[in-house]
Short mmCIF file of C-alpha atoms and ligand atoms in Angstrom, two decimals:
data_model
loop_
_atom_site.label_atom_id
_atom_site.label_comp_id
_atom_site.label_asym_id
_atom_site.label_seq_id
_atom_site.Cartn_x
_atom_site.Cartn_y
_atom_site.Cartn_z
CA MET A 1 58.89 44.14 132.20
CA THR A 2 62.00 44.99 130.07
CA GLN A 3 65.34 45.67 131.22
CA PRO A 4 67.79 48.56 130.16
CA ALA A 5 70.14 46.72 128.49
CA VAL A 6 73.45 46.89 130.49
CA ILE A 7 76.28 48.63 128.45
CA ARG A 8 79.71 47.80 129.96
CA ARG A 9 82.17 50.66 130.36
CA ASP A 10 85.40 51.43 132.48
CA PRO A 11 84.50 53.27 134.99
CA PRO A 12 84.72 57.12 134.23
CA ALA A 13 87.69 58.49 135.45
CA LEU A 14 87.50 60.50 138.57
CA SER A 15 87.25 64.31 138.35
CA PRO A 16 90.50 66.34 139.57
CA LEU A 17 87.96 67.29 142.54
CA ARG A 18 87.09 63.92 143.33
CA THR A 19 90.28 62.56 143.11
CA ALA A 20 91.85 65.31 145.30
CA LEU A 21 89.44 64.50 148.05
CA GLU A 22 90.06 61.23 147.84
CA LEU A 23 94.05 61.92 148.23
CA ALA A 24 93.01 64.54 150.86
CA ALA A 25 91.19 61.85 153.07
CA ALA A 26 94.04 59.53 152.90
CA GLY A 27 96.32 62.23 154.52
CA LEU A 28 97.74 63.78 150.98
CA PRO A 29 97.83 67.86 151.05
CA VAL A 30 96.29 68.64 147.65
CA LEU A 31 96.26 71.21 144.81
CA PRO A 32 95.24 71.83 141.61
CA LEU A 33 96.87 72.15 138.66
CA ARG A 34 95.99 73.94 135.53
CA ARG A 35 96.91 73.83 131.78
CA GLY A 36 100.65 73.17 131.47
CA LYS A 37 100.51 70.97 134.63
CA VAL A 38 101.22 74.47 137.00
CA PRO A 39 99.76 75.73 139.82
CA PHE A 40 97.01 78.59 139.41
CA GLY A 41 98.46 82.05 139.52
CA ASN A 42 97.99 83.74 142.92
CA CYS A 43 94.87 86.05 143.34
CA ARG A 44 95.00 89.84 143.26
CA THR A 45 95.47 90.52 146.36
CA CYS A 46 98.16 88.06 146.87
CA ALA A 47 99.94 88.75 143.25
CA LYS A 48 103.64 89.50 143.12
CA ASP A 49 104.44 93.00 143.75
CA PRO A 50 106.40 94.10 140.61
CA ARG A 51 108.85 96.20 142.74
CA THR A 52 109.82 93.83 144.86
CA GLY A 53 108.89 90.35 143.05
CA ARG A 54 107.47 89.18 146.36
CA ALA A 55 103.76 88.14 147.11
CA ALA A 56 101.75 91.44 148.15
CA CYS A 57 100.15 90.00 150.67
CA GLY A 58 103.44 88.85 152.43
CA GLY A 59 102.93 85.27 151.75
CA ARG A 60 101.31 82.36 153.47
CA PRO A 61 102.61 81.53 157.05
CA ASN A 62 103.81 78.46 156.11
CA MET A 63 106.36 79.51 153.47
CA LYS A 64 109.89 80.37 153.85
CA ASP A 65 109.23 84.46 153.44
CA ALA A 66 106.25 83.45 156.29
CA GLY A 67 103.57 86.29 156.26
CA PRO A 68 99.96 86.92 157.55
CA CYS A 69 98.29 85.63 154.23
CA GLN A 70 94.78 83.93 154.78
CA CYS A 71 93.70 84.19 151.45
CA PRO A 72 90.70 81.28 150.77
CA GLY A 73 92.15 80.59 147.07
CA PRO A 74 94.34 78.20 146.04
CA CYS A 75 96.75 81.07 145.76
CA HIS A 76 101.07 80.59 146.58
CA ALA A 77 101.17 76.82 144.93
CA TRP A 78 102.00 74.24 147.08
CA ALA A 79 101.97 76.48 150.19
CA ALA A 80 97.99 76.32 149.39
CA ALA A 81 98.12 72.33 149.46
CA THR A 82 95.72 71.20 152.27
CA THR A 83 93.52 67.98 153.26
CA ASP A 84 90.51 70.20 154.68
CA PRO A 85 87.70 69.07 152.59
CA SER A 86 85.88 71.66 153.20
CA VAL A 87 88.99 73.99 151.55
CA ILE A 88 89.38 71.78 148.70
CA ALA A 89 85.46 72.17 148.11
CA SER A 90 84.88 75.47 148.89
CA PRO A 91 83.58 78.19 146.37
CA VAL A 92 86.76 79.47 145.70
CA TRP A 93 88.69 76.26 145.02
CA ALA A 94 85.74 74.63 142.70
CA SER A 95 86.33 77.44 139.94
CA ALA A 96 90.02 76.04 139.95
CA TRP A 97 88.88 72.84 139.80
CA ARG A 98 86.59 73.17 136.77
CA GLU A 99 89.82 74.41 135.12
CA ALA A 100 92.04 71.77 136.71
CA VAL A 101 93.62 69.41 134.21
CA THR A 102 95.06 67.14 137.15
CA VAL A 103 96.02 66.96 141.13
CA ALA A 104 99.54 67.91 142.65
CA TYR A 105 100.30 67.15 146.24
CA HIS A 106 102.78 68.28 148.96
CA PRO A 107 105.10 65.62 149.74
CA GLY A 108 106.92 67.24 152.12
CA GLY A 109 103.53 68.04 154.12
CA ALA A 110 102.88 64.11 154.11
CA GLY A 111 106.16 63.34 155.39
CA LEU A 112 107.21 62.24 151.77
CA THR A 113 110.03 62.40 149.25
CA VAL A 114 109.70 62.07 145.69
CA VAL A 115 112.83 61.53 143.58
CA ASP A 116 111.57 62.73 140.45
CA LEU A 117 113.32 60.97 137.36
CA ASP A 118 113.10 62.64 134.20
CA ASP A 119 114.59 60.28 131.97
CA THR A 120 115.87 56.51 131.18
CA ALA A 121 119.26 57.67 132.15
CA ALA A 122 117.88 58.96 135.68
CA VAL A 123 115.80 55.68 135.97
CA THR A 124 118.82 53.48 135.17
CA TRP A 125 120.73 55.28 137.89
CA ALA A 126 118.26 54.96 140.54
CA ARG A 127 118.10 51.02 139.65
CA GLN A 128 121.92 50.58 140.46
CA THR A 129 121.78 53.12 143.20
CA LEU A 130 118.59 53.79 145.29
CA PRO A 131 116.94 51.08 147.71
CA ALA A 132 113.57 49.85 146.25
CA THR A 133 110.46 51.57 147.40
CA ARG A 134 106.94 52.87 145.93
CA ILE A 135 107.44 53.52 142.31
CA VAL A 136 105.26 55.39 140.01
CA PRO A 137 105.64 55.73 136.32
CA THR A 138 105.69 59.22 134.86
CA THR A 139 105.47 60.43 131.18
CA ARG A 140 109.27 60.07 130.34
CA GLY A 141 110.35 58.61 133.65
CA GLU A 142 109.52 57.47 137.38
CA HIS A 143 108.57 59.18 140.84
CA TRP A 144 110.48 57.48 143.45
CA ILE A 145 108.55 58.00 146.48
CA TYR A 146 110.14 57.15 150.11
CA GLN A 147 109.11 57.68 154.17
CA GLY A 148 110.30 60.63 155.44
CA ALA A 149 110.69 64.30 154.40
CA MET A 150 113.71 66.63 153.15
CA ARG A 151 114.87 69.72 151.94
CA SER A 152 113.34 70.07 147.70
CA VAL A 153 116.64 70.67 145.40
CA ASN A 154 116.11 70.80 141.60
CA ALA A 155 119.12 69.11 139.81
CA VAL A 156 120.80 67.12 142.12
CA ARG A 157 122.00 65.30 138.99
CA ASP A 158 120.68 65.06 135.55
CA GLY A 159 117.21 64.93 135.03
CA ILE A 160 117.09 64.38 139.03
CA ASP A 161 114.80 66.67 141.11
CA ILE A 162 114.28 65.83 144.99
CA LYS A 163 110.48 67.20 145.68
CA SER A 164 109.60 67.25 149.36
CA THR A 165 108.98 70.55 151.56
CA MET A 166 107.99 73.51 149.87
CA ALA A 167 107.40 71.37 146.31
CA TYR A 168 104.72 69.79 144.98
CA ALA A 169 104.45 66.99 142.84
CA ARG A 170 102.05 65.71 140.25
CA TRP A 171 99.71 62.87 141.53
CA LEU A 172 100.13 60.11 138.49
CA GLY A 173 98.33 57.02 140.48
CA PRO A 174 99.44 55.23 143.47
CA GLY A 175 102.24 53.60 141.74
CA THR A 176 103.35 49.60 142.77
CA GLY A 177 105.70 48.70 145.38
CA THR A 178 106.41 49.16 149.24
CA THR A 179 107.38 52.96 150.47
CA ALA A 180 110.67 52.27 152.18
CA ALA A 181 112.32 54.63 154.36
CA LEU A 182 114.21 57.97 153.05
CA PRO A 183 118.10 56.70 152.94
CA ASP A 184 121.05 58.58 153.31
CA VAL A 185 121.80 58.22 149.60
CA VAL A 186 118.94 60.50 148.69
CA ARG A 187 119.67 62.80 151.66
CA ALA A 188 123.16 63.01 150.58
CA LEU A 189 121.84 64.19 147.04
CA ALA A 190 120.80 67.57 148.53
CA VAL A 191 123.99 68.58 150.76
CA LYS A 192 126.20 71.20 149.37
CA GLU A 193 129.85 70.40 150.34
CA PRO A 194 130.69 71.84 153.76
CA PRO A 195 133.20 74.49 153.94
CA THR A 196 136.74 72.67 153.47
CA VAL A 197 137.70 70.83 157.02
CA ARG A 198 141.64 71.12 156.51
CA SER A 199 143.10 68.41 157.91
CA ALA A 200 146.11 66.55 158.24
CA PRO A 201 146.43 63.92 155.74
CA GLN A 202 147.23 60.86 157.98
CA SER A 203 144.23 61.73 159.64
CA ILE A 204 141.82 60.21 157.31
CA ALA A 205 139.91 57.95 159.02
CA MET A 206 139.87 54.49 156.87
CA PRO A 207 137.64 51.71 158.60
CA ALA A 208 139.22 48.88 159.74
CA TRP A 209 139.25 46.26 156.43
CA ALA A 210 140.69 43.46 155.63
CA ALA A 211 142.05 44.57 152.05
CA GLY A 212 140.14 43.23 149.09
CA GLU A 213 139.30 39.80 150.99
CA ARG A 214 136.34 40.33 152.99
CA VAL A 215 132.73 40.29 151.18
CA CYS A 216 130.50 43.19 151.76
CA PRO A 217 128.15 41.79 154.79
CA HIS A 218 124.86 43.54 153.14
CA ARG A 219 126.03 43.43 149.51
CA THR A 220 127.43 41.86 146.63
CA PRO A 221 131.20 42.77 145.68
CA THR A 222 129.51 43.11 142.21
CA TYR A 223 127.45 45.68 143.78
CA LEU A 224 130.32 47.44 145.59
CA ASP A 225 132.13 47.31 142.06
CA ARG A 226 129.51 48.86 140.10
CA GLY A 227 128.90 51.63 142.91
CA ILE A 228 132.46 52.91 142.72
CA ALA A 229 132.29 52.37 138.72
CA MET A 230 129.40 54.68 138.86
CA ALA A 231 130.91 57.28 140.63
CA GLU A 232 133.82 57.31 138.35
CA GLN A 233 131.51 57.88 135.72
CA ARG A 234 129.65 60.75 137.09
CA ILE A 235 132.88 62.22 138.08
CA THR A 236 134.68 61.84 134.75
CA GLU A 237 131.02 62.87 132.58
CA ALA A 238 130.99 66.57 134.54
CA ARG A 239 131.09 69.01 132.67
CA SER A 240 130.92 71.98 135.41
CA ALA A 241 130.76 72.11 139.32
CA ILE A 242 133.34 69.51 139.53
CA HIS A 243 134.02 70.35 143.05
CA ALA A 244 130.47 69.76 144.27
CA THR A 245 130.57 66.50 141.92
CA VAL A 246 133.34 64.89 143.52
CA TYR A 247 132.09 65.61 146.95
CA ARG A 248 128.63 63.82 146.16
CA ALA A 249 130.18 61.24 144.59
CA PHE A 250 132.20 60.28 147.34
CA LEU A 251 129.02 60.78 149.89
CA ALA A 252 126.80 58.35 147.39
CA VAL A 253 129.84 55.58 147.88
CA LEU A 254 130.51 56.03 151.73
CA SER A 255 126.82 56.50 152.42
CA THR A 256 126.14 52.78 150.58
CA HIS A 257 129.52 51.29 151.79
CA GLY A 258 130.84 53.51 154.39
CA ARG A 259 129.72 51.57 157.16
CA CYS A 260 130.12 47.77 155.82
CA GLY A 261 134.21 48.13 155.98
CA CYS A 262 134.37 46.52 152.72
CA LEU A 263 135.63 49.82 150.63
CA THR A 264 139.38 48.91 150.05
CA GLU A 265 142.23 51.57 149.26
CA ALA A 266 142.01 50.14 145.99
CA HIS A 267 138.41 51.61 145.36
CA ILE A 268 139.18 55.01 146.84
CA ALA A 269 142.40 55.25 144.81
CA ARG A 270 140.11 54.62 142.08
CA LEU A 271 137.74 57.75 143.08
CA PHE A 272 140.46 59.93 143.38
CA THR A 273 142.28 58.79 140.34
CA ALA A 274 138.95 60.05 138.57
CA ALA A 275 139.08 62.90 140.63
CA GLN A 276 142.20 63.97 139.44
CA ALA A 277 141.99 63.36 136.14
CA LYS A 278 139.23 65.72 135.98
CA GLY A 279 141.84 68.89 137.59
CA GLU A 280 141.10 68.03 141.43
CA SER A 281 144.14 68.25 143.50
CA ALA A 282 144.85 65.47 145.85
CA ARG A 283 144.41 67.46 148.81
CA HIS A 284 141.13 68.15 147.69
CA CYS A 285 140.56 64.62 147.28
CA THR A 286 141.33 64.12 150.73
CA ASP A 287 139.68 67.16 152.31
CA ALA A 288 136.26 66.19 150.29
CA TRP A 289 136.34 62.19 151.70
CA THR A 290 137.05 63.44 155.12
CA ASN A 291 134.07 65.91 154.68
CA ALA A 292 131.84 63.61 153.09
CA ARG A 293 132.50 61.09 156.09
CA THR A 294 132.12 63.73 158.90
CA THR A 295 128.67 64.80 157.09
CA LEU A 296 127.68 60.86 157.33
CA GLY A 297 128.93 60.68 160.81
CA LEU A 298 131.52 57.69 160.05
ZN1 LIG B 301 95.30 84.95 147.23
ZN1 LIG B 302 98.70 85.08 149.87
#
C-alpha cells in the first residue's frame, strides 16, 4: 500500500472570517475591513443622509448619536463590532468577509486601549516615556496595548493616535509582552487643558523635596533627566497649539514624577524656560503647572 507523499508546508493563513471567530471567542469585538483597510460602507438604509450628513437610520444605540438601528449588516464601522459568532458568520456578514482583506477590533469594547505609534520617532518616544506592555509591530510602527479603556483621540502627538472607545484598530497578531494597566501618562495625552484656574503665584503646590539630593525612589535620576529633556524638546519643537503642548508636556512630567518627590525647582525652571521661549507668559506656565497638578490629583 502506498502512502501519499507528505508535503511539508506552512499552515495556511487563516481567512479573515476564521481569524474573526477566534478573536471573538477570546472576547474581542471584531469587524471586517475591506480593501484600503477601512470598514465596509453602510447599507442603503444606514447610508448618510446627504442633507444632514448623518446616518439615515439614526445610528446604532452604542454610538455617540444613539439611534435605533438594528441593521444586521456590518454597518457603522466600529459600532458594528461584535463578539457574537452568529452575527459574525451570518449571511449578511458573509459577503463582507469574502471581500475583506483583514480584521479589525473595537479596543474599548474589550476594555483595552491601543496607543498607535505610526513611525520610528513615535516608537522612540514611547520607549522613553511609556511603561512596558504588550507590543504589536505594524507596517511602520507599533501598537502598544494597555488594559483599560479611555476616550479615543487622534494625533495626540505627531504620529500617535489613541484608539479605545468608539474606534477600531487593525488586528495584526497577538504581539509580545504582558498587557499592563493603562497608565496616567497615556490618559493624560487625551486631556485637553481645562479652563485656566487663576491662582495666586504662591499657591503653586511644591512637593517637599530635598533639592536635587534625593534619588527618585522608583526611577533613576537619568530617567528623570531624560523625561525633562523630552518635555523641553517637545515644547521647543511645537509649531502650533503651543498652549496645549506646554500643558501636555507638564502633564506628562507630572504624571511620571509628580508623586515621587524628586522634581526640583531647577527641573521646573527648565520647563518654564522652554515654554517662555515659545512665547508663553510666566503666568500661563504657572497656571498650566497648577492645572496639570489638579488634573492628576497632586
Ligand atoms: Zn445598515
Ligand atoms: Zn444603521
